[in-house]
Amino acid sequence: MPKAAIDVRDRTLRIDDPTLQRAVIGLETAANVTDFWSALRGFIGTALPDHHSATLFLDAQEKVPGALTLHSQPSRRPAEWWRARAKLTPTHAYLNDHPGIKLYNLEQMLPAAPVARRRTDFYRHVLRPEGFDKLVGLTTWEKGERKSILVLRRACAHAEFTRGEMNLLLDLHPIFDRNLRRIEKQEEERVCRSTLQQFINLLPQGVLLVNAKRELVFANPEAFETCAMWNLGSEVARRMNSRAVFAIPPAFLETYETLLAEHYALALTPGGGLGGLRRKLSHPEQPGLRADLSLVAMDDPLLTRPYLFAQLINHAALNAPTAAAQDRQLAVLAQLTPREREVALLVREGLGNEEIATRLHKGVGTIKNQLQSIFAKLAVNSRAKLVARLG
């Protein structure tokens, strides 16, 4: 008689089992939801291999059925199918009646009698067509509302989920919950950084951040342009790729050393205040180029290595006669790239395309393309309207 296959109930693992270590580490270190789902599937495949399918609902309330959902068997069902399915599932009503529950199964939600269960719409339209009749759900909550659910299913031919497997899922719950929250927080921070960077990139003034190793951490397009002019002069800078020739102006680094010395001197002085350490610089040969330099320090003033933060303004490019006009002009120029700003300001001076091309050492075709982009961004259709927008 052939040896019977080992049933899943005979091999329930513990959360600290060495065979699960790699998957657990993957959950703890996942950088995003995709990596997390990959690690989670690895965990399920090792600990609960005999299953029909698994689904991770990132929105446990299914406000948009089918969205924010990951499947072990990728589904291309239309939105209408997901909406209909969400209306049939007993999960939402059950969880509404059991707030805070971490783990549930199908038996808790459907009639106990097999005949009555088979008569339910959920069985007839979901369980039977999809080929499973066993289900467990691992649920996370936030402020009394369900947040996410991991659903595991077993087919009719599969064994029931055992008590040992249910306990394993409960042991998984804090890891599952903690790391989903961590990833959500990291994603929120990435979106904030990306949005802030997009905003900074549109500013008509340069923003520069340099670390304690005197290395560039961040610079927006205007900062690259202004540093090139500071180092090379405006005429040479116009002919160069500002990123390719970028260097932190020596005057900035010299000022940084001065500010650092003052910072540590104040930190060593009892009761010494550390606020307001900054310097304003003007370029000796291009007075329209200005820089406002300050230190950025987050921790203990004696143990921290402050960064250099610089705000760079090219007043010659702005060329606004009054504060009110400058504010209006800044709002308009903020919508353009540094190169487009140059073209727009030369149009305001009355130069034609060929004159602008000569001044900026570019082809006439390039100037025409930039003008088309400027017109589209500012919603104008003529040079006269562009001049009017610039004030």
Coordinates of N, CA and C in Angstrom, one line a residue, residues 216 223-232 242-253:
L216 N 26.7 67.8 -2.5 CA 25.3 68.2 -2.8 C 24.3 67.2 -2.4
A223 N 18.6 76.5 -9.0 CA 19.9 76.5 -8.3 C 21.0 76.1 -9.2
F224 N 20.8 75.1 -10.0 CA 21.9 74.7 -11.0 C 22.2 75.9 -11.9
E225 N 21.2 76.5 -12.4 CA 21.4 77.7 -13.3 C 22.1 78.8 -12.6
T226 N 21.7 79.1 -11.4 CA 22.3 80.3 -10.7 C 23.8 80.0 -10.3
C227 N 24.0 78.7 -9.8 CA 25.4 78.4 -9.5 C 26.3 78.4 -10.7
A228 N 25.8 78.0 -11.9 CA 26.6 78.1 -13.1 C 27.0 79.6 -13.4
M229 N 26.0 80.5 -13.2 CA 26.2 81.9 -13.5 C 27.2 82.4 -12.4
W230 N 27.0 82.0 -11.2 CA 27.9 82.5 -10.1 C 29.4 82.1 -10.3
N231 N 29.6 80.8 -10.8 CA 30.9 80.3 -11.0 C 31.5 80.8 -12.4
L232 N 30.7 80.9 -13.4 CA 31.2 81.0 -14.8 C 30.9 82.4 -15.4
S242 N 24.0 73.3 -17.2 CA 24.2 73.8 -15.8 C 24.5 72.6 -14.9
R243 N 23.9 71.4 -15.2 CA 24.1 70.3 -14.3 C 25.5 69.7 -14.6
A244 N 25.9 69.7 -15.8 CA 27.2 69.1 -16.2 C 28.3 69.8 -15.6
V245 N 28.2 71.2 -15.5 CA 29.3 72.0 -15.0 C 29.1 72.4 -13.5
F246 N 28.1 71.7 -12.8 CA 27.8 72.2 -11.5 C 29.0 72.0 -10.5
A247 N 29.1 73.1 -9.7 CA 30.1 73.1 -8.6 C 29.5 74.0 -7.5
I248 N 29.6 73.6 -6.3 CA 29.2 74.5 -5.2 C 30.1 75.7 -5.2
P249 N 29.6 77.0 -5.3 CA 30.5 78.1 -5.3 C 31.4 78.2 -4.1
P250 N 32.7 78.4 -4.3 CA 33.7 78.4 -3.2 C 33.3 79.4 -2.1
A251 N 32.6 80.5 -2.5 CA 32.2 81.5 -1.5 C 31.2 80.9 -0.5
F252 N 30.3 80.0 -1.1 CA 29.3 79.3 -0.2 C 30.0 78.4 0.8
L253 N 31.1 77.7 0.4 CA 31.8 76.8 1.3 C 32.6 77.5 2.3

